Short mmCIF file of C-alpha atoms and ligand atoms in Angstrom, two decimals:
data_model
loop_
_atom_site.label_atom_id
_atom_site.label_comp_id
_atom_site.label_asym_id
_atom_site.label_seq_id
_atom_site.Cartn_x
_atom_site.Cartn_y
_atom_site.Cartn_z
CA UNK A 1 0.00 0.00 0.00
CA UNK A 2 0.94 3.35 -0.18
CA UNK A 3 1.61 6.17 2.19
CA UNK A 4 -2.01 7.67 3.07
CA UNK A 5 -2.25 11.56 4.60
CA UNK A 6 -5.06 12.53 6.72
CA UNK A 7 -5.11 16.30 6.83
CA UNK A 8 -7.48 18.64 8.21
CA UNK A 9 -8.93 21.06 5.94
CA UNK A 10 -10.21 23.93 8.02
CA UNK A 11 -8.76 25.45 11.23
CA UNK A 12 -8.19 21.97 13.31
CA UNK A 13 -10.66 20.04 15.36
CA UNK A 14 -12.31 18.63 12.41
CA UNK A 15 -12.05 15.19 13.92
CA UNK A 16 -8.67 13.92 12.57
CA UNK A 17 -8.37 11.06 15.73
CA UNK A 18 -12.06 9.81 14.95
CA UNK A 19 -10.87 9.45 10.94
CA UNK A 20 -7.48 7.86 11.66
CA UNK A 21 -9.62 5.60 13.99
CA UNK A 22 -12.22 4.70 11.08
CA UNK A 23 -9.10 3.05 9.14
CA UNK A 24 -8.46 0.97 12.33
CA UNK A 25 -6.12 -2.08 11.85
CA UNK A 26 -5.44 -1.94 8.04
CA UNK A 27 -3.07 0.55 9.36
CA UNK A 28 0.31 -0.63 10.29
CA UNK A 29 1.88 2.69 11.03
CA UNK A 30 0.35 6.53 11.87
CA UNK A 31 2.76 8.81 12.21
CA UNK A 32 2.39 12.16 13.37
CA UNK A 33 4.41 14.81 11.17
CA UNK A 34 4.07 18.41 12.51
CA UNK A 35 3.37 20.60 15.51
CA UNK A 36 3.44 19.23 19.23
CA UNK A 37 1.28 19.06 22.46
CA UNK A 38 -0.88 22.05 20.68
CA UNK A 39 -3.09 19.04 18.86
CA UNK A 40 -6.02 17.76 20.72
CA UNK A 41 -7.03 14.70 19.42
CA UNK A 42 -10.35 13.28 20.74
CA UNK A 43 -11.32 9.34 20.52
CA UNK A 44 -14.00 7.69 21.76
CA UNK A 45 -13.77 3.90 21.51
CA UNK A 46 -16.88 1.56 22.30
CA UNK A 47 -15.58 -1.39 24.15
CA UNK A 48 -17.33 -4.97 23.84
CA UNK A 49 -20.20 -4.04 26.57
CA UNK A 50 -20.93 -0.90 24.94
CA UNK A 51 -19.69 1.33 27.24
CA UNK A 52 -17.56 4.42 25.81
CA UNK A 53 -14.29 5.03 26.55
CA UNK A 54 -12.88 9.06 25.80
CA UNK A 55 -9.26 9.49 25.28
CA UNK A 56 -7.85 12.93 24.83
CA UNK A 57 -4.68 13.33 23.19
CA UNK A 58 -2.53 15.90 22.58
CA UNK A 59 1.46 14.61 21.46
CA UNK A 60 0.60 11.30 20.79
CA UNK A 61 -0.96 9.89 17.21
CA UNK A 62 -3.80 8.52 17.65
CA UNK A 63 -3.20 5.46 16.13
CA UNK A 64 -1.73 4.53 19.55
CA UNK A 65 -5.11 3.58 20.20
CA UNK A 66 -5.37 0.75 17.50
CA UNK A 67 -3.54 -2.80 18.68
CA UNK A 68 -0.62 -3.82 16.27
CA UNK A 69 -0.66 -0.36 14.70
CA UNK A 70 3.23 1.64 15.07
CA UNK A 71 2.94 4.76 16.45
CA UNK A 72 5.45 7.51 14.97
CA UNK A 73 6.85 10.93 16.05
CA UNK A 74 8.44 12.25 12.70
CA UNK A 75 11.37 14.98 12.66
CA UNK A 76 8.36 17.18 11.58
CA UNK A 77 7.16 17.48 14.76
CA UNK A 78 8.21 19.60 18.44
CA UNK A 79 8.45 17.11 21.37
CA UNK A 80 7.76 18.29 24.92
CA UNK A 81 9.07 15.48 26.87
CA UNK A 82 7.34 16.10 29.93
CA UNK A 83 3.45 15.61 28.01
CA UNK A 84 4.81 12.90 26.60
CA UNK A 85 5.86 10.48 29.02
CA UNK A 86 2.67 12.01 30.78
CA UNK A 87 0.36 10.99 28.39
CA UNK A 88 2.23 7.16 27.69
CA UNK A 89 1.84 6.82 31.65
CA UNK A 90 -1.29 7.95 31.79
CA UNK A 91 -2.14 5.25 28.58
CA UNK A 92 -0.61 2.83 30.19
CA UNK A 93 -2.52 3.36 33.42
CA UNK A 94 -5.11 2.34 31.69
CA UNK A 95 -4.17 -0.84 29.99
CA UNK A 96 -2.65 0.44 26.71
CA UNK A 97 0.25 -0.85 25.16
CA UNK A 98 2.81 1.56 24.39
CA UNK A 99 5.69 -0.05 23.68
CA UNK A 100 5.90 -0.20 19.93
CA UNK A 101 6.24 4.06 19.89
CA UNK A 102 9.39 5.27 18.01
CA UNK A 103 10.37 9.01 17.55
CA UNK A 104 12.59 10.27 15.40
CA UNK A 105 15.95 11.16 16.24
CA UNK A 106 15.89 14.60 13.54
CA UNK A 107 12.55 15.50 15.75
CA UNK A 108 12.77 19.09 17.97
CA UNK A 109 12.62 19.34 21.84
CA UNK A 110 10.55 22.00 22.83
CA UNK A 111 12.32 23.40 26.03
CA UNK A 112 11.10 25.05 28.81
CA UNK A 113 12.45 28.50 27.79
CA UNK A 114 10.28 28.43 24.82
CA UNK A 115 7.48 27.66 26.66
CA UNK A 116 8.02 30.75 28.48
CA UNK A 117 8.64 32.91 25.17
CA UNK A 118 5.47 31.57 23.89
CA UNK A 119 3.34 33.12 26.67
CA UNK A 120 5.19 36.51 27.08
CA UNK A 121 5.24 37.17 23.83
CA UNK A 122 1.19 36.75 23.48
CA UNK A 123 0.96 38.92 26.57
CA UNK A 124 3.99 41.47 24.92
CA UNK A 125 1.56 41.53 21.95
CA UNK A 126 -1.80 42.43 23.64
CA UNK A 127 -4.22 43.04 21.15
CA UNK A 128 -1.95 41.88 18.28
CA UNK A 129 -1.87 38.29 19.83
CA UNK A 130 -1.73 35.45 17.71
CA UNK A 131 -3.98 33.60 20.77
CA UNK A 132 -1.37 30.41 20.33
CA UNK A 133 -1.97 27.86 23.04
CA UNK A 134 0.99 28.80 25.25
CA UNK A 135 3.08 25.18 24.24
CA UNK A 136 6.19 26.97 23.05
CA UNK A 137 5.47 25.81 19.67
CA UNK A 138 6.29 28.79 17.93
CA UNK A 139 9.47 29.72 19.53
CA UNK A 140 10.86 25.66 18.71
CA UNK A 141 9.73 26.12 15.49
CA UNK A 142 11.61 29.59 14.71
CA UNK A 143 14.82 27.68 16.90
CA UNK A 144 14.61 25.24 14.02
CA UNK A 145 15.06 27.54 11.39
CA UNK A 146 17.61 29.74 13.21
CA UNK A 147 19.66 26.40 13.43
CA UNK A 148 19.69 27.01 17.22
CA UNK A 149 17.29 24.33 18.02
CA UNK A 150 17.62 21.10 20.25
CA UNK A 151 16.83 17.93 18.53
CA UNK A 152 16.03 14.52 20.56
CA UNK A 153 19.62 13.23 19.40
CA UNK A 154 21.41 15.72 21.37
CA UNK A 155 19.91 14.15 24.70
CA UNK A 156 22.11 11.32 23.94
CA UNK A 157 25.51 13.46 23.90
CA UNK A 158 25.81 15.41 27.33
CA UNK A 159 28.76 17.49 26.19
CA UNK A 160 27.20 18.31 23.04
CA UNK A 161 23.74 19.09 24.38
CA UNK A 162 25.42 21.12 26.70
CA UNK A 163 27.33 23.68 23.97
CA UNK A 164 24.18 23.81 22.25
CA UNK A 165 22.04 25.29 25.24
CA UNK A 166 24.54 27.44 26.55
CA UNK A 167 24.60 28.48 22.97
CA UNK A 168 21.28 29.13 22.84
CA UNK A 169 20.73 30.56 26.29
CA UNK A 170 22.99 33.34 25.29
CA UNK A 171 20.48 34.78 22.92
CA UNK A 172 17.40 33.73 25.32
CA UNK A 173 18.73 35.27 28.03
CA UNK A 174 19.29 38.85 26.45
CA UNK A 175 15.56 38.08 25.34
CA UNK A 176 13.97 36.98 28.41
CA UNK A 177 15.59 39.66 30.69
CA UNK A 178 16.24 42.82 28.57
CA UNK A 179 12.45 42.74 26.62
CA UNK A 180 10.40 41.14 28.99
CA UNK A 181 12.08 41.79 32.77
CA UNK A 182 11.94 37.69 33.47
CA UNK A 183 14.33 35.74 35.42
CA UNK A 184 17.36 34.44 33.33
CA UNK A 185 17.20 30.51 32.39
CA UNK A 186 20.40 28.39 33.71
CA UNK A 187 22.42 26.55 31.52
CA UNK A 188 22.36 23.28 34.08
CA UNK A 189 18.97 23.52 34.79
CA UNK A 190 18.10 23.43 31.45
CA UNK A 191 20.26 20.35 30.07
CA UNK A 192 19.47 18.61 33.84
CA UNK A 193 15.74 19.05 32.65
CA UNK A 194 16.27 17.86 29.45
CA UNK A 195 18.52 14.78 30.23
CA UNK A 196 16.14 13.24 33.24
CA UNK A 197 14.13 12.45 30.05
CA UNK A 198 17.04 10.51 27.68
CA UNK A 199 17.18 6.79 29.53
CA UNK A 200 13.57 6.68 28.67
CA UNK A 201 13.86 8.10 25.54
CA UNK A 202 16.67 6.45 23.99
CA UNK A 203 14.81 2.91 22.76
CA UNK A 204 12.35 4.68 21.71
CA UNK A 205 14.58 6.91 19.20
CA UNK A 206 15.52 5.89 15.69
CA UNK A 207 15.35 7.27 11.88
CA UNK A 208 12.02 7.04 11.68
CA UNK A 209 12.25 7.85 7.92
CA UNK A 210 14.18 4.57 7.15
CA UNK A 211 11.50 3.00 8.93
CA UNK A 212 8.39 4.07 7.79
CA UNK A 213 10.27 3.90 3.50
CA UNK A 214 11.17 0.14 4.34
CA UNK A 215 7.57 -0.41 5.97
CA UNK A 216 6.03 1.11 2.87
CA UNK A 217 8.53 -1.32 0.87
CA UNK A 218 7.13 -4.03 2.48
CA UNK A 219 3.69 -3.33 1.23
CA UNK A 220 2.67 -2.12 4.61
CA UNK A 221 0.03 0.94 5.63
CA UNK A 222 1.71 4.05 6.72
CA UNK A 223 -0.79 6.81 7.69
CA UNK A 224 0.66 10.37 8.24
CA UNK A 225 -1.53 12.39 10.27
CA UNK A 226 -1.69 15.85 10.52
CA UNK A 227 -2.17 18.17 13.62
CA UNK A 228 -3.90 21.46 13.07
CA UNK A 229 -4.95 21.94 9.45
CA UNK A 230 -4.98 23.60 5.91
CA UNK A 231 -5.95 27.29 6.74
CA UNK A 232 -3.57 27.01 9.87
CA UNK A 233 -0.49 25.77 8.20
CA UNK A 234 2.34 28.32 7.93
CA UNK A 235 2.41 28.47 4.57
CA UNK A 236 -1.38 28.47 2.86
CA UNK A 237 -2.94 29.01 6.20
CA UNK A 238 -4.08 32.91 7.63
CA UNK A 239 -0.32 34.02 8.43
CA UNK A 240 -0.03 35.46 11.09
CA UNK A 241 -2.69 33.74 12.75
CA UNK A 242 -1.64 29.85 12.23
CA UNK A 243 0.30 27.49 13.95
CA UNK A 244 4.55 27.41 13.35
CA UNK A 245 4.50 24.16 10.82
CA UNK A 246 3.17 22.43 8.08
CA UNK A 247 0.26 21.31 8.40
CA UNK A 248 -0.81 20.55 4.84
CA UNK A 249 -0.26 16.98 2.39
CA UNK A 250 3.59 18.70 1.61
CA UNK A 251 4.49 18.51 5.56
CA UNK A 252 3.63 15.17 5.41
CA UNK A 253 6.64 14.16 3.26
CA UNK A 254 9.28 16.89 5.00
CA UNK A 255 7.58 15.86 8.19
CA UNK A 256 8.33 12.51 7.67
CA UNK A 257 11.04 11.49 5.41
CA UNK A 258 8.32 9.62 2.74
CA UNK A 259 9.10 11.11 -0.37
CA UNK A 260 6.09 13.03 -2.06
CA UNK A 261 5.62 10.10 -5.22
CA UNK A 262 4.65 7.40 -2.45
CA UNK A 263 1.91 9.59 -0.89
CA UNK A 264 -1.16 8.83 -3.09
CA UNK A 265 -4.34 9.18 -1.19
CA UNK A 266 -5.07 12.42 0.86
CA UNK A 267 -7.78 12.18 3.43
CA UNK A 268 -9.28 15.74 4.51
CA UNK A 269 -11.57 15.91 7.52
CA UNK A 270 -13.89 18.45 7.33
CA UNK A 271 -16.67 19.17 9.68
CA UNK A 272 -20.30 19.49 8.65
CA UNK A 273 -19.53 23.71 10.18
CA UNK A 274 -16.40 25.44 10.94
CA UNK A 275 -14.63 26.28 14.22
CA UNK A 276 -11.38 28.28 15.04
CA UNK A 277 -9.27 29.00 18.49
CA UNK A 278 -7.35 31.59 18.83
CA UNK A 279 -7.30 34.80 16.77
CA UNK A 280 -7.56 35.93 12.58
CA UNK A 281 -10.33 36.14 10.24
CA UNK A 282 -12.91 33.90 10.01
CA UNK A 283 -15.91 34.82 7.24
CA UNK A 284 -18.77 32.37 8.41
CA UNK A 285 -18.07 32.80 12.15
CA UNK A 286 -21.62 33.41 14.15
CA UNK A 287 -22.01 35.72 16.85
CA UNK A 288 -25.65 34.82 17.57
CA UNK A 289 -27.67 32.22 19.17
CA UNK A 290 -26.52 29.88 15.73
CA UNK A 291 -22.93 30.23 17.09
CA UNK A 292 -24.26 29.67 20.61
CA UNK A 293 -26.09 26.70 19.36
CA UNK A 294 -23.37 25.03 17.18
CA UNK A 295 -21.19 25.61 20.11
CA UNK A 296 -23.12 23.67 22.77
CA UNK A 297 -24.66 20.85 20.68
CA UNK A 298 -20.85 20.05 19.32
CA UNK A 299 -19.20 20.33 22.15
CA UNK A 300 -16.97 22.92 20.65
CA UNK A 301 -14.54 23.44 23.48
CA UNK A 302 -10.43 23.07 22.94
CA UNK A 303 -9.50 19.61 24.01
CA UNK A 304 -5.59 20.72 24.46
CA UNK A 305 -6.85 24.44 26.18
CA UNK A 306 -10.41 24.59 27.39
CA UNK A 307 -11.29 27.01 24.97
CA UNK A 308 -14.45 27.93 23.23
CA UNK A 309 -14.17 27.17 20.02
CA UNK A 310 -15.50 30.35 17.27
CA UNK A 311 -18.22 28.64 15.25
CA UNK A 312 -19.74 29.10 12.22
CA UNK A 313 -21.12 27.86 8.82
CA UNK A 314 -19.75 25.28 6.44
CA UNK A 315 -17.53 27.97 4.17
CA UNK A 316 -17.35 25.54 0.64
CA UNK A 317 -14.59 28.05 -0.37
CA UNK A 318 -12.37 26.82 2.50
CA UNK A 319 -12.81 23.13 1.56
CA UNK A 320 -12.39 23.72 -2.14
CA UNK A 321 -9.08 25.63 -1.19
CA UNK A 322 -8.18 22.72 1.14
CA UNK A 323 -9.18 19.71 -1.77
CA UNK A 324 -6.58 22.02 -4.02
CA UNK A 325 -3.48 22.48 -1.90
CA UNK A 326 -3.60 18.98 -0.37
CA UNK A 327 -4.69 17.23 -3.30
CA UNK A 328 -7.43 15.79 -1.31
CA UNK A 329 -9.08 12.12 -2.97
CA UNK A 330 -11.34 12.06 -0.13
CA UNK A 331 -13.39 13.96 2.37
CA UNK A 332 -14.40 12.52 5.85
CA UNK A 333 -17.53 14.87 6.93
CA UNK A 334 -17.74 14.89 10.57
CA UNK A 335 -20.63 15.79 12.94
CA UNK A 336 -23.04 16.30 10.45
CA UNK A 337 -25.62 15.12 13.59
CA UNK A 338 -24.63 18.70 14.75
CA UNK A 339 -26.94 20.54 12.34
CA UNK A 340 -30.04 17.89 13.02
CA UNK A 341 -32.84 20.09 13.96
CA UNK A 342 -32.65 23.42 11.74
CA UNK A 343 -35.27 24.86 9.64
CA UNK A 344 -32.11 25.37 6.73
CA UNK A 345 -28.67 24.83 6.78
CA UNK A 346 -26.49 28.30 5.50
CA UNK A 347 -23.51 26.81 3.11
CA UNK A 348 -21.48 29.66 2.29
CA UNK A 349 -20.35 29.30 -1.47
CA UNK A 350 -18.49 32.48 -2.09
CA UNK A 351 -17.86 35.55 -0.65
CA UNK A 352 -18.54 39.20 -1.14
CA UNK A 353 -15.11 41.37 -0.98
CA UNK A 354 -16.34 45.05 -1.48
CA UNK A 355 -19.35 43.98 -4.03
CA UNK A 356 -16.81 42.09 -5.95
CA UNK A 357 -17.49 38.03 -6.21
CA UNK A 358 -14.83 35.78 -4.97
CA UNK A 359 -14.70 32.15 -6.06
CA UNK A 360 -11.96 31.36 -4.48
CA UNK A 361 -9.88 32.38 -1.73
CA UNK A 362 -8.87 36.08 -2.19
CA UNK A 363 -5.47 36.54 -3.18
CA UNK A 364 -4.80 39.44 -0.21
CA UNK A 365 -5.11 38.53 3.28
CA UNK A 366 -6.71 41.60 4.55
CA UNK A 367 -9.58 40.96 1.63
CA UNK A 368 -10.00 38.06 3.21
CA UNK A 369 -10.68 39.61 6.54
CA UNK A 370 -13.34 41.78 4.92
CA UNK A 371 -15.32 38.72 3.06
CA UNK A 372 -18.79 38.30 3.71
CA UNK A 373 -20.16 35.18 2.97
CA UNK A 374 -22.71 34.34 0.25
CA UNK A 375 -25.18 31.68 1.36
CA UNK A 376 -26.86 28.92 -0.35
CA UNK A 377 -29.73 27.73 2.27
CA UNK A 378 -30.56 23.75 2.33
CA UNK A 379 -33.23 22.84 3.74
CA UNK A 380 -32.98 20.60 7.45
CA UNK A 381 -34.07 17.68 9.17
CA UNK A 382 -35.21 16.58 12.47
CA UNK A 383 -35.02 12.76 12.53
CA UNK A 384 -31.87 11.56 14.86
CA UNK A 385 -29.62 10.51 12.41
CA UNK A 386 -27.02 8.93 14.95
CA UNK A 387 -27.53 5.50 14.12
CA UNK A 388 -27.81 5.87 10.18
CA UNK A 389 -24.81 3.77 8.57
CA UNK A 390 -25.43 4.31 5.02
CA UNK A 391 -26.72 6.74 2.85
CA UNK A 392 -30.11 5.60 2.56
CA UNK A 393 -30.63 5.38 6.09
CA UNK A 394 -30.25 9.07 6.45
CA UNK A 395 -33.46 11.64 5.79
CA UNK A 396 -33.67 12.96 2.28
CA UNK A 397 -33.03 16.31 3.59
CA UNK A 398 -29.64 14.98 5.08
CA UNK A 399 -28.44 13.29 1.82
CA UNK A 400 -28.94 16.07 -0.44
CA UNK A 401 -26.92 18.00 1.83
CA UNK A 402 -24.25 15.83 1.86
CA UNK A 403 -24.29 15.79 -2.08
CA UNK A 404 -24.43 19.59 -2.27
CA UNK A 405 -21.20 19.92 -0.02
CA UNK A 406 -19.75 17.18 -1.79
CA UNK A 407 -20.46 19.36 -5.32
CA UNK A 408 -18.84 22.26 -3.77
CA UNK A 409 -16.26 21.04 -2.02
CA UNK A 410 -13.96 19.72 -4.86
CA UNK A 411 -13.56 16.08 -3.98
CA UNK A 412 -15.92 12.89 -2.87
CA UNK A 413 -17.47 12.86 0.39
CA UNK A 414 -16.48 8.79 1.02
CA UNK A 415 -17.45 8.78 4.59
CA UNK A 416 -19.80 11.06 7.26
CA UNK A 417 -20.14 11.31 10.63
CA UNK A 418 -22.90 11.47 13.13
CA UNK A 419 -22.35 10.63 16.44
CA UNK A 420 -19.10 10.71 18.36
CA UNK A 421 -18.34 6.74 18.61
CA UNK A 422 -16.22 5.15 16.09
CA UNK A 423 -19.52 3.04 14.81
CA UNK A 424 -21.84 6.26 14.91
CA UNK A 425 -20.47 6.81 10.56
CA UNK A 426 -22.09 6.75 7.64
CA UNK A 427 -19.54 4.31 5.03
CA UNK A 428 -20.08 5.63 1.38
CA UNK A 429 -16.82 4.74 -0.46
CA UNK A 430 -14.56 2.99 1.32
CA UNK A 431 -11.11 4.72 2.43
CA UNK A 432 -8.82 2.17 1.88
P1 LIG B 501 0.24 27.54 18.34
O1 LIG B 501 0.14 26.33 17.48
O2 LIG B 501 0.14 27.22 19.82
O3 LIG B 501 1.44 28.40 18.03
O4 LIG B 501 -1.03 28.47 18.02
C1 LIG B 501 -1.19 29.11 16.77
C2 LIG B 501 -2.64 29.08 16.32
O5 LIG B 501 -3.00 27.75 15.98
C3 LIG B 501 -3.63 29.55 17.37
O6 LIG B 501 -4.70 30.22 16.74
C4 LIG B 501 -4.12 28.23 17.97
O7 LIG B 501 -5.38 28.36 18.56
C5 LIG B 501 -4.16 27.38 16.72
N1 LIG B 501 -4.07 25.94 17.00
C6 LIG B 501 -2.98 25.26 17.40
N2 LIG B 501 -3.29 23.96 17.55
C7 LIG B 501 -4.58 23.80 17.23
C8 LIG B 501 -5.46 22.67 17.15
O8 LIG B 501 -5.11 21.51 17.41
N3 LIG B 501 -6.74 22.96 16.77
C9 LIG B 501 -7.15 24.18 16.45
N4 LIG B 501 -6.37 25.26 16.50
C10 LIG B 501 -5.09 25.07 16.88
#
């Protein structure tokens, strides 16, 4: 099989984990590619009695989840070492097996005076904020392309490690306690911090790469998993206000060492309406009782921060922009059970800049800012639709909704949510 990327295609918590999940054990590997402990990955399994079991992730691909599946940290990604042998104890606490993990040596260390950065900086920036969520993501990230980053080898050579934070703490220091009036960080706190970690670390550490290219030579599954999403990635997301990495089909081959000619089938999850955390522009968001409504029925509440989530409608131009720059073969629509129970169901199919028509994404941010949406109203439904598993078990109302998005939204619709539990999905084409 090839390599498959699952990539979210509006501003994150379109239900990546309950996708990856779907695919369940014809995966052999899921490896995570880009950002850190900023993800929040909710899965809800249904054990053998029927009871639910909720498991929030943030570091860890979700695919830890599935027995026999390899879970993968690619160089792509920041590691906080601290969340992450949090969340394997915690796993393990609770019967899962963790033990076939493996992180890549090339991958970045996010260390604790970037988690500092990360907050005064927001705070330094007041209204300008990019409303991040306080990880030190950023601040790794821009480490990594200064060249003054730590990478998970250098926990393994003490001497080396050590030239590189004192390095580093030279510039951090002038930062922390000349712009911001904060207590200087210590070179032997930092590498003591930072080397408690490396006995654990060290069998879990290879070139995860070679790994997942021999893996794919063997004919095996390797999923590549995105955190965050399309109009968040660095690059085509809604600079300033995205996340540090790639978070789009390319970052899955620099994320992960696959080259770009093995990746043939891009997932993109894509939720029935659109949220957003944090800050930028956001053309369908409600600020009504809708929003209010979407908000509380979904649950739209940040699994990594607490917060409430912006909501709005289902922006077609977003997903159309997503299908393009991933390449997307397939759309997984999630929560569609959210909008159950509304008179008609605002799509937004283009937007107004200035009494000018826009197709497509405007080419200027700030236009961007000022686009109101134009609707296209379908009508709703009322029946529960949580236990429909095909497309004919779903109202009429339902279906030709699904088959509008799917018109505008530049690639199939294959598979649709409606209910929170792995089983609660409607299978139209099969993923794999
Ligand atoms: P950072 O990734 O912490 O630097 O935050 C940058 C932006 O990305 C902020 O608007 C965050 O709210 C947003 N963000 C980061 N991770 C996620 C996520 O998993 N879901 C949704 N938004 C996210």
């Amino acid at each position: 099989m090839p390599a498959i990327a699952i990539i979210g295609a509006q501003w994150g918590d379109e239900g990546k984990g309950k996708a990856t999940d779907l695919l369940g054990t014809s995966v052999d590997y899921v490896v995570k590619f880009n950002g850190g402990n900023n993800a929040g990955h909710t899965v809800v399994i249904t054990q053998p009695d029927g009871s639910t079991e909720k498991y929030a992730l943030h570091l860890l691909p979700s695919g830890i989840l599935t027995p026999g599946c390899t879970p993968v940290i690619g160089n792509g990604v920041v590691v906080d070492l601290a969340v992450l042998f949090e969340e394997l104890e915690a796993l393990e606490a609770r019967g899962v097996d963790v033990s076939r993990l493996r992180i890549s040596a090339n991958a970045h260390v996010i260390a604790d005076y970037n988690r500092t950065l990360d907050k005064v900086t927001e705070r330094f920036l007041g209204s300008r904020r990019i409303g991040t969520t306080g990880r030190g993501i950023g601040p790794t990230y821009a480490d990594k392309m200064n060249r003054i980053g730590i990478r998970v080898q250098d926990l393994f050579d003490e001497k080396i490690l050590t030239q590189k934070v004192e390095s580093v703490l030279e510039l951090k220091n002038q930062i922390l306690t000349k712009i911001y009036n904060r207590r200087a960080a210590t070179v032997e706190a930092t590498v003591e911090e930072l080397l408690a970690f490396a006995d654990r670390l060290r069998p879990m550490v290879c070139d995860t790469g070679l790994l997942l290219n021999e893996a794919l030579d063997r004919g095996e599954t390797v999923l590549l998993e995105a955190g965050q999403a399309t109009l968040l990635d660095v690059d085509h997301g809604t600079y300033p206000f995205v996340t540090s990495s790639s978070a789009t089909a390319g970052g899955a081959c620099t994320g992960s060492g696959i080259p770009p000619r093995r990746l043939e089938q891009v997932i993109g999850i894509v939720k029935a309406y659109t949220t957003r955390v944090g800050e930028g522009p956001f053309p369908t968001e409600l600020h009504d009782d809708a929003g209010e409504h979407l908000r509380k029925v979904g649950a739209e509440y940040g699994t990594t921060t607490g917060r409430p989530r912006r909501c709005g409608w289902y922006d077609a131009v977003i997903a159309r922009y997503a299908a393009r720059v991933n390449g997307v073969t397939d759309f997984v629509l999630t929560k569609l059970d959210v909008l159950t129970g509304l008179e008609q169901v605002p799509v937004c199919v283009a937007y107004d800049v200035g009494g000018v028509r826009h197709d497509e994404m405007p080419v200027n941010q700030s236009d961007f800012h000022h686009a109101v949406p134009i609707y296209e109203y379908l009508p709703g439904w009322w029946e529960d639709i949580s236990g429909a598993r095909t497309l004919a078990d779903l109202p009429p109302n339902a279906q030709a909704y699904i088959k509008a998005v799917e018109e505008m939204s530049g690639a199939r619709i294959s598979a649709v949510g409606v209910g929170p539990s792995r089983d609660a999905t409607v299978a139209i084409h099969d993923l794999i």
